[in-house]
Amino acid sequence: MTEATTPTNFIRQIVAADKASGKHAGKVITRFPPEPNGYLHLGHAKSICLNFGIARDYAGTCNLRFDDTNPAREDIEFVEAIREDVRWLGLEWAEQRHASDYFEVFYRCALKLIADGKAYVCDLDADEVRAYRGTLTEPGRNSPYRERTVAENLDLFQRMRAGEFEDGARTLRAKIDMASGNINLRDPAIYRIRKQAHQNTGDAWPIYPMYDYAHCISDAVEGITHSLCTLEFEDHRPLYDWCLDQINLPAHPELAESIVAAGLSYAPSRPQQIEFARGNLDFTVMSKRKLMALVQDGLVDGWDDPRMPTLTGARRRGFPAAAIRLFWERAGISKQNSVIEYGVLEGCVREVLDATAARRMGVINPLRLVLQNLADDHIEVLDFPNHPKDEAFGRRSVQFSRELWIERDDFLEEPVKGFHRLVPGGEVRLRGAGIIRCDEVVRSAAGEVIELRCTLDADTRPGGSGADRKVKGTIHWVDARSAVAAEVRLYDRLFDVADPDDDTDGKTYRDHLNPGSRRTIRAWLEAGLAGASRESTWQFERLGYFVADRHDHTAAAPVFNRVVTLRDTWVKPAK
Ligand code: ATP
Ligand code: MG
């Protein structure tokens, strides 16, 4: 990691205080707990950077735990993708675990709760449970099954586990308080019957634990000291604490025999849940469900479409992992929900790429330019620095000859005030080559400008007596004879409104896709770029940062994605 000293935040203050006081024996263990039901997005990166960052800075460890307690939505494809994305972000977990590694522990803990009179099997169906639950202003009513005996509950729960009952026929509920002001404490279900194969445990379990119950026990099993989660779990914290206090895993090693038998390390803790605000970006949706819908309905080209706010999309777009880390570092951690401007992320991308991307020349909207005073067979090789601010990037040779490509918008036939590039009869500097004058404009039969005939002022060549002569503009170019043709994909924001999640006007995020979010063009690039390796990033001078596409780029058919322009040129599309 290259980040400078990390600014402090309220979570780090808690961790530092716990370390100082010797709580948890001074150890810090965190975890990142994704549900493998989709690809990770930029919001997840906030949690990843926080959890792994704290482990790194407080000499602790961080686990990657797949929160796989809902087999209906989860898939092994997502497990692999999440592993790859976390690694790509530059982070390494101490252990990879799955909540499903602990199914037996959850089960034994449930038996303990039943034996202690803290849980009961309830036969109410979903609608009845809702009716009994009460509302924010009215207390709930006790389930008619609440006073079952321990023996009856044990028998029924064991039969649930044996697969004797149909899906939804019964639940196991924690026996807490139906009148609690916190609805999460009104006898929440902790197990439900669901006869569905699980990607890790197959058909072994016809019952699955509920999230709140499984999550706190998983944390304790792994010895997690600080369980960091987003604000919407604040109201669940009393249930998190209730479960852990009732079960008291550290005092009951017999509950976790299966962990030890499976060869997993086991040093349970009494973790503390701490909530922080979700990361949000404008012009972006960050919910796996919505991103999944975009993919499934073909509105984007898959999870790694460079416009997607997924980590795999950001990677393919050419966003450096370091820029995403820097972004969340700067955004900070608080309990205040906020939305960060997308431009701030792009600023971090520019900052990292300015330092790390070598410079090249490419022309994305080409206009032919002929230097009439050079011989037809004139070919020379110019020496260019690869980075204006960092000699460590070395230098390269760039071919220069009579025929060049320049950007069409670096020429204007009718000069306008403030335009300092090429106009008929005017002069401009060709980057690194000398000053040229435009003598003649050649048009097609249709009247389109197709060629500029120019003269190169020999004295202004590098090393020449007039090399320092000033002209107002400098433009980039590519040698037409040696240039390679490339497909260049120009990307923009996927949505054209700041808050695509806002559906108060009856429109949803799907109605706000930006139709101009991808344009594919043909470009001419400096010859050496054909050999660029996939995922290498470059600054094309004056145009922006570009990345050789992770999947489609080849030396024979180069494909580059624009990562970001050099400056924030984004303008709100007209309504
Ligand atoms: P989504 O709604 O996109 O599915 P999720 O919270 O359900 O997100 P999980 O796989 O459960 O997704 O998330 C794993 C971890 O990442 C959780 O601890 C969650 O709090 C955290 N996380 C998810 N989204 C964000 C976000 N936008 N900012 C910070 N942390 C997030
Ligand atoms: Mg979730």
Coordinates of C-alpha atoms and ligand atoms in Angstrom, one line a residue:
M1 CA 0.0 0.0 0.0
T2 CA 1.3 3.4 -0.9
E3 CA -1.2 5.6 1.0
A4 CA 0.3 8.1 3.3
T5 CA -0.7 8.1 7.0
T6 CA -4.3 7.4 7.3
P7 CA -6.6 10.1 8.8
T8 CA -8.4 9.1 11.9
N9 CA -12.1 8.4 12.1
F10 CA -14.5 7.4 14.9
I11 CA -14.0 3.7 14.2
R12 CA -10.2 3.9 14.2
Q13 CA -10.6 5.8 17.5
I14 CA -12.5 2.9 19.0
V15 CA -10.1 0.3 17.7
A16 CA -7.1 2.3 19.0
A17 CA -8.7 2.6 22.4
D18 CA -9.5 -1.1 22.5
K19 CA -6.0 -1.9 21.6
A20 CA -4.6 0.4 24.3
S21 CA -7.0 -1.0 27.0
G22 CA -6.1 -4.6 26.1
K23 CA -9.7 -5.4 25.2
H24 CA -9.7 -8.6 23.0
A25 CA -6.2 -9.1 24.4
G26 CA -5.1 -6.2 22.2
K27 CA -5.8 -8.1 19.0
V28 CA -7.7 -6.7 16.1
I29 CA -9.6 -9.0 13.7
T30 CA -12.0 -7.6 11.1
R31 CA -13.9 -9.2 8.2
F32 CA -15.4 -8.3 4.9
P33 CA -18.6 -10.3 4.6
P34 CA -20.1 -10.2 1.1
E35 CA -23.1 -12.3 0.1
P36 CA -22.1 -14.1 -3.1
N37 CA -25.2 -13.0 -5.0
G38 CA -23.6 -10.6 -7.4
Y39 CA -20.4 -8.8 -8.2
L40 CA -18.8 -6.3 -5.9
H41 CA -19.4 -2.6 -6.6
L42 CA -17.6 0.6 -5.7
G43 CA -19.6 0.8 -2.5
H44 CA -18.2 -2.5 -1.3
A45 CA -14.8 -1.2 -1.9
K46 CA -15.4 1.3 0.9
S47 CA -16.1 -1.5 3.3
I48 CA -13.1 -3.5 2.0
C49 CA -10.7 -0.6 2.4
L50 CA -12.1 0.1 5.8
N51 CA -11.9 -3.5 7.1
F52 CA -8.5 -4.4 5.5
G53 CA -7.1 -0.9 6.3
I54 CA -7.8 -1.2 10.0
A55 CA -6.3 -4.7 10.1
R56 CA -3.2 -3.4 8.3
D57 CA -2.8 -0.4 10.4
Y58 CA -3.4 -2.0 13.8
A59 CA -1.3 -5.1 13.2
G60 CA -4.4 -7.2 12.9
T61 CA -5.9 -9.5 10.3
C62 CA -9.0 -9.4 8.1
N63 CA -11.0 -12.4 6.9
L64 CA -13.0 -12.7 3.7
R65 CA -16.2 -14.3 4.7
F66 CA -18.8 -15.4 2.2
D67 CA -22.1 -14.8 3.8
D68 CA -23.8 -17.7 2.1
T69 CA -26.9 -18.4 4.1
N70 CA -29.4 -17.8 1.4
P71 CA -28.9 -20.6 -1.2
A72 CA -31.6 -19.3 -3.5
R73 CA -29.6 -16.3 -4.6
E74 CA -26.1 -17.4 -4.4
D75 CA -23.7 -18.8 -6.9
I76 CA -20.1 -20.0 -7.0
E77 CA -19.4 -17.7 -10.0
F78 CA -19.8 -14.8 -7.6
V79 CA -17.5 -16.3 -5.1
E80 CA -14.7 -16.5 -7.6
A81 CA -15.4 -13.0 -8.9
I82 CA -15.4 -11.5 -5.4
R83 CA -12.0 -13.2 -4.6
E84 CA -10.6 -11.8 -7.8
D85 CA -11.9 -8.3 -7.2
V86 CA -10.6 -8.1 -3.6
R87 CA -7.2 -9.2 -4.7
W88 CA -7.3 -6.7 -7.6
L89 CA -7.9 -4.0 -5.1
G90 CA -4.6 -5.0 -3.6
L91 CA -5.8 -6.6 -0.4
E92 CA -5.1 -10.1 0.9
W93 CA -7.3 -11.8 3.5
A94 CA -5.9 -13.8 6.4
E95 CA -8.5 -16.6 6.0
Q96 CA -11.3 -17.2 3.6
R97 CA -14.4 -18.5 5.4
H98 CA -18.0 -19.2 4.6
A99 CA -20.9 -18.7 6.9
S100 CA -21.8 -22.2 5.6
D101 CA -18.7 -23.5 7.3
Y102 CA -20.6 -22.9 10.6
F103 CA -24.0 -24.5 9.8
E104 CA -23.4 -27.1 12.5
V105 CA -22.4 -24.4 15.0
F106 CA -25.5 -22.4 14.2
Y107 CA -27.6 -25.5 14.7
R108 CA -26.0 -26.3 18.1
C109 CA -26.4 -22.8 19.2
A110 CA -30.1 -23.0 18.4
L111 CA -30.4 -26.2 20.4
K112 CA -28.8 -24.3 23.3
L113 CA -31.2 -21.4 22.9
I114 CA -34.2 -23.8 22.9
A115 CA -32.8 -25.7 26.0
D116 CA -32.4 -22.4 27.8
G117 CA -36.0 -21.4 27.0
K118 CA -34.8 -18.7 24.6
A119 CA -36.2 -20.0 21.3
Y120 CA -39.3 -21.8 20.2
V121 CA -40.7 -23.4 17.1
C122 CA -43.6 -21.4 15.7
D123 CA -46.2 -22.7 13.3
L124 CA -47.6 -19.3 12.2
D125 CA -47.3 -18.7 8.5
A126 CA -45.7 -15.5 7.0
D127 CA -49.0 -13.6 6.9
E128 CA -49.9 -14.5 10.5
V129 CA -46.4 -13.6 11.7
R130 CA -46.9 -10.2 10.1
A131 CA -50.3 -9.7 11.7
Y132 CA -48.9 -10.7 15.2
R133 CA -45.8 -8.5 14.9
G134 CA -47.6 -5.2 15.6
T135 CA -46.4 -1.9 14.2
L136 CA -44.1 0.9 15.0
T137 CA -46.8 2.4 17.3
E138 CA -48.5 -0.8 18.5
P139 CA -46.9 -3.7 20.4
G140 CA -47.1 -7.2 18.9
R141 CA -49.0 -10.1 20.3
N142 CA -47.4 -13.3 21.5
S143 CA -47.5 -16.3 19.1
P144 CA -49.9 -19.0 20.3
Y145 CA -46.9 -21.4 20.0
R146 CA -44.7 -19.2 22.3
E147 CA -45.2 -21.3 25.4
R148 CA -44.3 -24.7 23.9
T149 CA -42.2 -26.8 26.3
V150 CA -38.5 -27.1 25.8
A151 CA -39.0 -30.8 25.1
E152 CA -41.6 -30.1 22.4
N153 CA -39.4 -27.4 20.8
L154 CA -36.4 -29.6 20.8
D155 CA -38.4 -32.4 19.1
L156 CA -39.9 -30.1 16.5
F157 CA -36.6 -28.3 15.7
Q158 CA -34.8 -31.6 15.3
R159 CA -37.6 -32.8 12.9
M160 CA -37.2 -29.5 11.0
R161 CA -33.6 -30.3 10.6
A162 CA -34.4 -33.8 9.6
G163 CA -36.5 -32.5 6.7
E164 CA -39.8 -33.6 8.0
F165 CA -41.8 -30.4 7.3
E166 CA -42.5 -28.5 4.2
D167 CA -40.9 -25.1 3.3
G168 CA -42.4 -22.4 5.3
A169 CA -44.4 -24.7 7.6
R170 CA -42.5 -23.7 10.7
T171 CA -39.8 -21.3 11.9
L172 CA -37.6 -21.2 14.9
R173 CA -38.0 -17.9 16.7
A174 CA -35.9 -16.2 19.3
K175 CA -38.1 -15.6 22.4
I176 CA -37.4 -12.0 23.3
D177 CA -40.1 -9.4 23.6
M178 CA -43.2 -8.9 21.4
A179 CA -43.7 -5.5 23.0
S180 CA -40.2 -4.2 22.3
G181 CA -40.0 -0.8 20.8
N182 CA -37.5 -2.3 18.4
I183 CA -39.4 -4.5 16.0
N184 CA -36.2 -6.6 15.3
L185 CA -36.6 -7.9 18.9
R186 CA -40.2 -9.0 18.5
D187 CA -39.4 -12.7 18.5
P188 CA -37.5 -12.7 15.2
A189 CA -37.2 -15.8 13.2
I190 CA -33.7 -17.3 13.4
Y191 CA -34.3 -20.4 11.2
R192 CA -36.6 -21.2 8.4
I193 CA -37.3 -24.3 6.4
R194 CA -36.0 -24.2 2.8
K195 CA -35.4 -27.4 0.9
Q196 CA -32.9 -26.0 -1.5
A197 CA -29.5 -27.3 -2.4
H198 CA -26.6 -25.1 -1.2
Q199 CA -23.5 -24.4 -3.3
N200 CA -21.2 -25.6 -0.4
T201 CA -23.3 -28.0 1.6
G202 CA -25.5 -29.6 -1.1
D203 CA -28.6 -31.1 0.3
A204 CA -27.3 -31.5 3.9
W205 CA -29.5 -28.8 5.3
P206 CA -33.3 -28.4 4.8
I207 CA -33.2 -25.4 7.2
Y208 CA -31.2 -22.2 6.9
P209 CA -30.4 -19.6 9.6
M210 CA -31.5 -16.0 9.2
Y211 CA -29.0 -13.3 8.5
D212 CA -29.0 -11.6 11.9
Y213 CA -28.6 -14.8 13.8
A214 CA -25.9 -16.3 11.5
H215 CA -23.9 -13.1 11.2
C216 CA -23.2 -12.5 14.9
I217 CA -22.3 -16.1 15.5
S218 CA -20.0 -16.1 12.4
D219 CA -18.2 -13.0 13.8
A220 CA -17.7 -14.6 17.2
V221 CA -16.5 -17.9 15.7
E222 CA -13.8 -16.1 13.7
G223 CA -12.7 -14.1 16.7
I224 CA -13.8 -10.9 15.0
T225 CA -13.2 -8.0 17.4
H226 CA -14.8 -5.2 15.4
S227 CA -17.7 -6.0 13.2
L228 CA -18.1 -3.1 10.9
C229 CA -21.3 -2.7 8.9
T230 CA -23.5 0.0 7.3
L231 CA -26.0 2.1 9.1
E232 CA -29.1 0.2 8.2
F233 CA -27.9 -2.5 10.7
E234 CA -28.0 -0.1 13.6
D235 CA -31.5 -1.3 14.7
H236 CA -30.3 -4.8 14.4
R237 CA -27.5 -4.3 16.9
P238 CA -29.6 -5.2 19.9
L239 CA -30.4 -8.5 18.3
Y240 CA -26.8 -9.1 17.4
D241 CA -25.9 -8.5 21.1
W242 CA -28.8 -10.5 22.4
C243 CA -27.8 -13.6 20.4
L244 CA -24.2 -13.4 21.4
D245 CA -25.0 -12.8 25.1
Q246 CA -27.4 -15.7 25.2
I247 CA -25.1 -18.1 23.4
N248 CA -21.8 -17.0 25.0
L249 CA -19.7 -18.9 22.5
P250 CA -16.3 -18.5 24.3
A251 CA -17.7 -20.2 27.3
H252 CA -19.1 -23.2 25.4
P253 CA -16.4 -24.9 23.3
E254 CA -18.7 -27.9 22.7
L255 CA -20.9 -25.7 20.4
A256 CA -18.0 -25.3 18.0
E257 CA -16.6 -28.9 17.9
S258 CA -17.4 -29.1 14.2
I259 CA -15.1 -26.1 13.5
V260 CA -12.1 -27.7 15.2
A261 CA -12.9 -31.1 13.6
A262 CA -12.9 -29.4 10.2
G263 CA -9.4 -28.2 10.9
L264 CA -10.3 -24.5 11.1
S265 CA -8.6 -22.4 13.7
Y266 CA -11.0 -21.4 16.5
A267 CA -10.5 -18.6 19.0
P268 CA -13.9 -17.1 19.6
S269 CA -14.5 -13.5 20.6
R270 CA -17.3 -11.2 21.8
P271 CA -17.3 -8.9 18.8
Q272 CA -18.6 -5.3 18.8
Q273 CA -20.8 -4.2 15.9
I274 CA -20.1 -0.6 14.7
E275 CA -22.1 1.0 12.0
F276 CA -20.9 3.6 9.4
A277 CA -22.5 5.4 6.5
R278 CA -22.8 3.6 3.2
G279 CA -20.7 5.1 0.3
N280 CA -22.8 6.6 -2.4
L281 CA -21.9 8.2 -5.7
D282 CA -24.1 10.4 -7.8
F283 CA -24.9 9.2 -11.4
T284 CA -24.6 5.6 -10.1
V285 CA -26.8 2.9 -8.8
M286 CA -25.1 0.7 -6.2
S287 CA -27.3 -2.2 -5.4
K288 CA -26.4 -5.7 -6.6
R289 CA -30.0 -6.3 -7.4
K290 CA -30.2 -3.3 -9.8
L291 CA -26.9 -4.1 -11.3
M292 CA -27.9 -7.7 -11.9
A293 CA -31.1 -6.4 -13.7
L294 CA -29.0 -4.3 -16.0
V295 CA -26.9 -7.3 -16.9
Q296 CA -29.7 -9.8 -17.2
D297 CA -31.8 -7.4 -19.4
G298 CA -28.9 -6.7 -21.7
L299 CA -28.8 -3.0 -20.9
V300 CA -25.0 -3.2 -20.4
D301 CA -22.5 -5.7 -21.7
G302 CA -22.2 -7.8 -18.6
W303 CA -20.8 -7.2 -15.1
D304 CA -17.6 -6.0 -16.4
D305 CA -19.0 -3.4 -18.9
P306 CA -16.6 -0.5 -18.4
R307 CA -19.6 1.8 -17.6
M308 CA -20.7 -0.4 -14.7
P309 CA -19.9 0.7 -11.1
T310 CA -18.8 -2.8 -10.3
L311 CA -15.1 -3.3 -9.4
T312 CA -14.7 -5.6 -12.4
G313 CA -16.2 -2.8 -14.6
A314 CA -14.0 -0.1 -13.1
R315 CA -11.0 -2.4 -13.7
R316 CA -11.9 -2.9 -17.3
R317 CA -12.5 0.8 -17.6
G318 CA -8.9 1.3 -16.5
F319 CA -9.5 2.8 -13.1
P320 CA -6.4 1.9 -11.1
A321 CA -7.1 0.0 -7.8
A322 CA -4.9 2.7 -6.1
A323 CA -7.4 5.4 -7.3
I324 CA -10.3 3.6 -5.7
R325 CA -8.4 3.2 -2.5
L326 CA -7.4 6.8 -2.5
F327 CA -11.0 7.9 -3.2
W328 CA -12.5 6.0 -0.2
E329 CA -9.5 7.2 1.9
R330 CA -10.4 10.8 1.1
A331 CA -14.1 10.2 1.5
G332 CA -13.6 9.2 5.1
I333 CA -15.8 7.2 7.4
S334 CA -18.7 8.7 9.3
K335 CA -22.2 8.1 10.5
Q336 CA -23.6 10.8 8.1
N337 CA -25.1 9.5 4.9
S338 CA -24.0 11.5 1.9
V339 CA -23.6 11.2 -1.8
I340 CA -20.2 11.9 -3.3
E341 CA -19.8 13.5 -6.8
Y342 CA -18.6 11.1 -9.5
G343 CA -16.1 13.8 -10.5
V344 CA -14.3 13.3 -7.2
L345 CA -13.6 9.6 -8.1
E346 CA -12.5 10.7 -11.6
G347 CA -10.2 13.2 -9.9
C348 CA -8.5 10.4 -8.0
V349 CA -8.2 8.4 -11.2
R350 CA -6.5 11.3 -12.9
E351 CA -4.2 11.9 -10.0
V352 CA -3.0 8.3 -9.9
L353 CA -2.7 8.0 -13.7
D354 CA -0.9 11.3 -14.0
A355 CA 1.9 9.7 -12.0
T356 CA 1.8 6.2 -13.4
A357 CA 0.8 6.4 -17.1
A358 CA 3.4 6.9 -19.8
R359 CA 2.6 9.4 -22.5
R360 CA 1.9 8.6 -26.1
M361 CA 0.3 10.3 -29.0
G362 CA -2.9 9.2 -30.7
V363 CA -5.4 10.9 -32.9
I364 CA -9.1 10.0 -32.4
N365 CA -10.7 12.2 -35.0
P366 CA -8.1 12.2 -37.8
L367 CA -7.4 14.8 -40.5
R368 CA -4.6 14.2 -43.0
L369 CA -1.7 16.7 -43.0
V370 CA 1.1 16.8 -45.6
L371 CA 4.4 18.5 -45.0
Q372 CA 5.1 19.7 -48.6
N373 CA 8.7 20.6 -48.0
L374 CA 9.7 17.2 -46.8
A375 CA 10.8 14.6 -49.4
D376 CA 8.3 11.8 -50.2
D377 CA 10.7 9.3 -48.7
H378 CA 11.7 11.4 -45.7
I379 CA 11.6 9.4 -42.6
E380 CA 13.2 10.3 -39.3
V381 CA 13.0 9.2 -35.7
L382 CA 12.4 11.7 -33.0
D383 CA 13.3 11.2 -29.4
F384 CA 10.4 11.8 -26.9
P385 CA 10.3 11.6 -23.1
N386 CA 7.7 9.1 -21.9
H387 CA 6.7 11.3 -19.0
P388 CA 7.2 15.0 -18.7
K389 CA 7.7 14.9 -14.9
D390 CA 9.5 11.6 -14.4
E391 CA 12.6 10.6 -16.2
A392 CA 12.3 7.1 -14.8
F393 CA 9.8 6.4 -17.5
G394 CA 12.7 6.7 -20.0
R395 CA 12.4 7.9 -23.6
R396 CA 11.2 6.5 -26.9
S397 CA 11.6 6.9 -30.6
V398 CA 8.7 8.3 -32.6
Q399 CA 8.7 8.1 -36.4
F400 CA 8.1 11.4 -38.3
S401 CA 7.6 11.7 -42.0
R402 CA 5.9 13.8 -44.7
E403 CA 2.3 12.6 -43.9
L404 CA 0.7 12.9 -40.5
W405 CA -2.6 12.7 -38.8
I406 CA -3.8 15.5 -36.6
E407 CA -7.0 16.0 -34.7
R408 CA -9.8 17.4 -36.9
D409 CA -10.8 19.9 -34.2
D410 CA -7.2 21.2 -34.0
F411 CA -8.0 22.9 -37.3
L412 CA -10.6 25.7 -37.9
E413 CA -11.2 27.1 -41.3
E414 CA -12.8 30.3 -40.0
P415 CA -10.6 31.6 -37.2
V416 CA -12.5 32.6 -34.1
K417 CA -11.1 34.6 -31.2
G418 CA -9.2 32.6 -28.7
F419 CA -8.6 29.6 -31.1
H420 CA -4.8 29.1 -31.0
R421 CA -4.4 26.1 -33.1
L422 CA -4.2 25.7 -36.9
V423 CA -6.1 28.0 -39.3
P424 CA -5.5 28.6 -43.0
G425 CA -2.2 30.6 -43.3
G426 CA -1.6 30.3 -39.6
E427 CA 1.1 28.5 -37.6
V428 CA 1.1 25.9 -34.9
R429 CA 3.8 23.8 -33.2
L430 CA 3.7 20.1 -33.8
R431 CA 4.6 18.6 -30.5
G432 CA 8.3 17.7 -30.5
A433 CA 8.8 18.3 -34.2
G434 CA 8.7 22.1 -35.0
I435 CA 6.4 24.8 -36.3
I436 CA 4.3 24.4 -39.4
R437 CA 2.3 26.8 -41.5
C438 CA -0.9 25.8 -43.2
D439 CA -0.6 26.7 -46.9
E440 CA -3.6 25.0 -48.5
V441 CA -6.8 23.3 -47.6
V442 CA -7.9 20.4 -49.7
R443 CA -11.5 19.4 -50.0
S444 CA -13.4 16.4 -51.2
A445 CA -16.0 16.7 -54.0
A446 CA -18.6 17.0 -51.2
G447 CA -16.8 20.0 -49.8
E448 CA -15.4 18.3 -46.7
V449 CA -11.9 19.2 -45.6
I450 CA -9.8 16.1 -46.3
E451 CA -6.2 17.3 -46.2
L452 CA -4.0 20.2 -45.0
R453 CA -0.9 21.1 -47.0
C454 CA 1.7 22.7 -44.8
T455 CA 5.3 23.7 -44.6
L456 CA 7.6 22.8 -41.8
D457 CA 9.9 25.6 -40.6
A458 CA 13.3 23.8 -40.5
D459 CA 14.8 26.3 -38.1
T460 CA 12.2 25.5 -35.4
R461 CA 13.0 21.7 -35.4
P462 CA 14.4 20.4 -32.1
G463 CA 18.0 21.7 -31.7
G464 CA 17.4 24.3 -34.5
S465 CA 18.3 28.0 -34.2
G466 CA 14.6 28.9 -33.9
A467 CA 13.6 26.0 -31.7
D468 CA 12.5 28.5 -29.0
R469 CA 10.3 30.6 -31.3
K470 CA 6.9 31.0 -29.7
V471 CA 3.6 30.2 -31.3
K472 CA 0.4 30.2 -29.4
G473 CA -0.6 26.6 -29.9
T474 CA 1.0 23.1 -29.8
I475 CA -0.9 20.1 -31.2
H476 CA -0.2 16.4 -31.2
W477 CA 0.1 14.3 -34.3
V478 CA 0.8 10.7 -35.4
D479 CA 3.0 9.7 -38.3
A480 CA 0.5 8.4 -40.9
R481 CA 2.9 5.9 -42.5
S482 CA 3.7 4.0 -39.3
A483 CA 0.5 4.6 -37.2
V484 CA -1.6 1.7 -36.2
A485 CA -5.3 1.7 -36.5
A486 CA -7.2 1.0 -33.3
E487 CA -10.7 0.8 -32.0
V488 CA -11.2 3.3 -29.3
R489 CA -14.2 3.2 -27.0
L490 CA -15.2 6.5 -25.5
Y491 CA -17.1 6.0 -22.3
D492 CA -19.3 8.4 -20.3
R493 CA -21.6 8.1 -17.3
L494 CA -24.0 5.2 -17.5
F495 CA -26.9 7.4 -16.2
D496 CA -27.8 10.9 -17.2
V497 CA -29.4 12.0 -13.9
A498 CA -27.6 12.6 -10.6
D499 CA -29.9 10.3 -8.6
P500 CA -31.0 7.4 -10.8
D501 CA -32.5 5.7 -7.8
D502 CA -35.1 8.5 -7.4
D503 CA -38.3 7.1 -8.8
T504 CA -40.7 9.7 -7.3
D505 CA -41.5 10.9 -10.9
G506 CA -42.6 7.4 -11.8
K507 CA -39.3 6.8 -13.7
T508 CA -36.8 4.2 -12.6
Y509 CA -33.1 4.0 -13.0
R510 CA -33.7 2.0 -16.2
D511 CA -35.4 5.1 -17.8
H512 CA -32.3 7.2 -17.1
L513 CA -29.6 5.3 -19.0
N514 CA -27.4 7.8 -20.8
P515 CA -27.7 6.9 -24.6
G516 CA -24.3 8.5 -25.2
S517 CA -22.4 6.5 -22.6
R518 CA -20.4 4.6 -25.2
R519 CA -19.1 5.6 -28.6
T520 CA -16.8 3.5 -30.6
I521 CA -14.5 5.2 -33.1
R522 CA -11.4 4.4 -35.2
A523 CA -8.2 6.1 -34.2
W524 CA -4.6 6.3 -35.3
L525 CA -2.1 5.6 -32.7
E526 CA 1.7 5.8 -32.3
A527 CA 3.0 2.5 -33.7
G528 CA 4.4 1.2 -30.3
L529 CA 0.9 1.1 -28.8
A530 CA 0.0 -2.0 -30.7
G531 CA 2.3 -3.9 -28.4
A532 CA 0.8 -2.5 -25.3
S533 CA -0.1 -5.2 -22.8
R534 CA -3.7 -5.7 -21.9
E535 CA -4.8 -3.5 -19.0
S536 CA -1.8 -1.1 -19.4
T537 CA -2.8 2.5 -19.1
W538 CA -1.5 5.4 -21.1
Q539 CA -2.0 9.1 -21.4
F540 CA -2.8 10.0 -25.0
E541 CA -1.5 13.5 -25.0
R542 CA -4.2 16.1 -24.8
L543 CA -7.0 13.5 -25.0
G544 CA -7.1 11.7 -21.8
Y545 CA -6.1 8.4 -20.2
F546 CA -6.7 5.1 -22.1
V547 CA -6.3 1.5 -21.2
A548 CA -5.7 -1.5 -23.5
D549 CA -8.9 -3.5 -23.2
R550 CA -8.6 -6.3 -20.8
H551 CA -10.3 -8.8 -23.1
D552 CA -10.4 -7.5 -26.6
H553 CA -7.0 -5.8 -27.2
T554 CA -4.5 -7.6 -29.4
A555 CA -1.4 -6.4 -31.2
A556 CA -3.1 -7.1 -34.5
A557 CA -6.4 -5.4 -33.6
P558 CA -5.7 -2.9 -30.8
V559 CA -8.6 -1.8 -28.6
F560 CA -8.4 1.0 -26.1
N561 CA -10.9 2.3 -23.6
R562 CA -10.9 5.9 -22.5
V563 CA -10.6 5.8 -18.8
V564 CA -11.2 9.5 -18.2
T565 CA -10.5 12.8 -20.0
L566 CA -7.6 15.0 -18.8
R567 CA -9.9 17.5 -17.2
D568 CA -13.4 17.4 -15.9
T569 CA -15.3 18.3 -19.1
W570 CA -18.5 16.6 -18.1
V571 CA -21.6 18.7 -18.8
K572 CA -25.0 17.9 -17.7
P573 CA -27.0 16.6 -20.7
A574 CA -29.9 18.8 -21.7
K575 CA -33.2 17.6 -20.5
Ligands
ATP1 P1 -26.2 -4.6 -2.1 O1 -27.4 -3.9 -1.6 O2 -25.5 -3.9 -3.2 O3 -26.5 -6.0 -2.4 P2 -25.3 -5.5 0.4 O4 -25.0 -4.7 1.6 O5 -26.5 -6.3 0.4 O6 -25.2 -4.6 -0.9 P3 -23.3 -7.5 0.9 O7 -22.7 -8.5 0.0 O8 -24.2 -7.9 2.0 O9 -24.1 -6.4 0.0 O10 -22.2 -6.5 1.5 C1 -21.0 -6.9 2.0 C2 -20.5 -5.8 2.9 O11 -20.3 -4.6 2.1 C3 -21.5 -5.5 4.0 O12 -20.7 -5.3 5.2 C4 -22.0 -4.2 3.5 O13 -22.4 -3.4 4.6 C5 -20.9 -3.5 2.7 N1 -21.4 -2.6 1.7 C6 -22.3 -2.8 0.8 N2 -22.6 -1.7 0.1 C7 -21.8 -0.7 0.7 C8 -21.7 0.7 0.4 N3 -22.3 1.3 -0.6 N4 -20.8 1.4 1.2 C9 -20.1 0.7 2.2 N5 -20.2 -0.6 2.5 C10 -21.1 -1.3 1.7
MG2 MG -26.7 -7.9 1.9

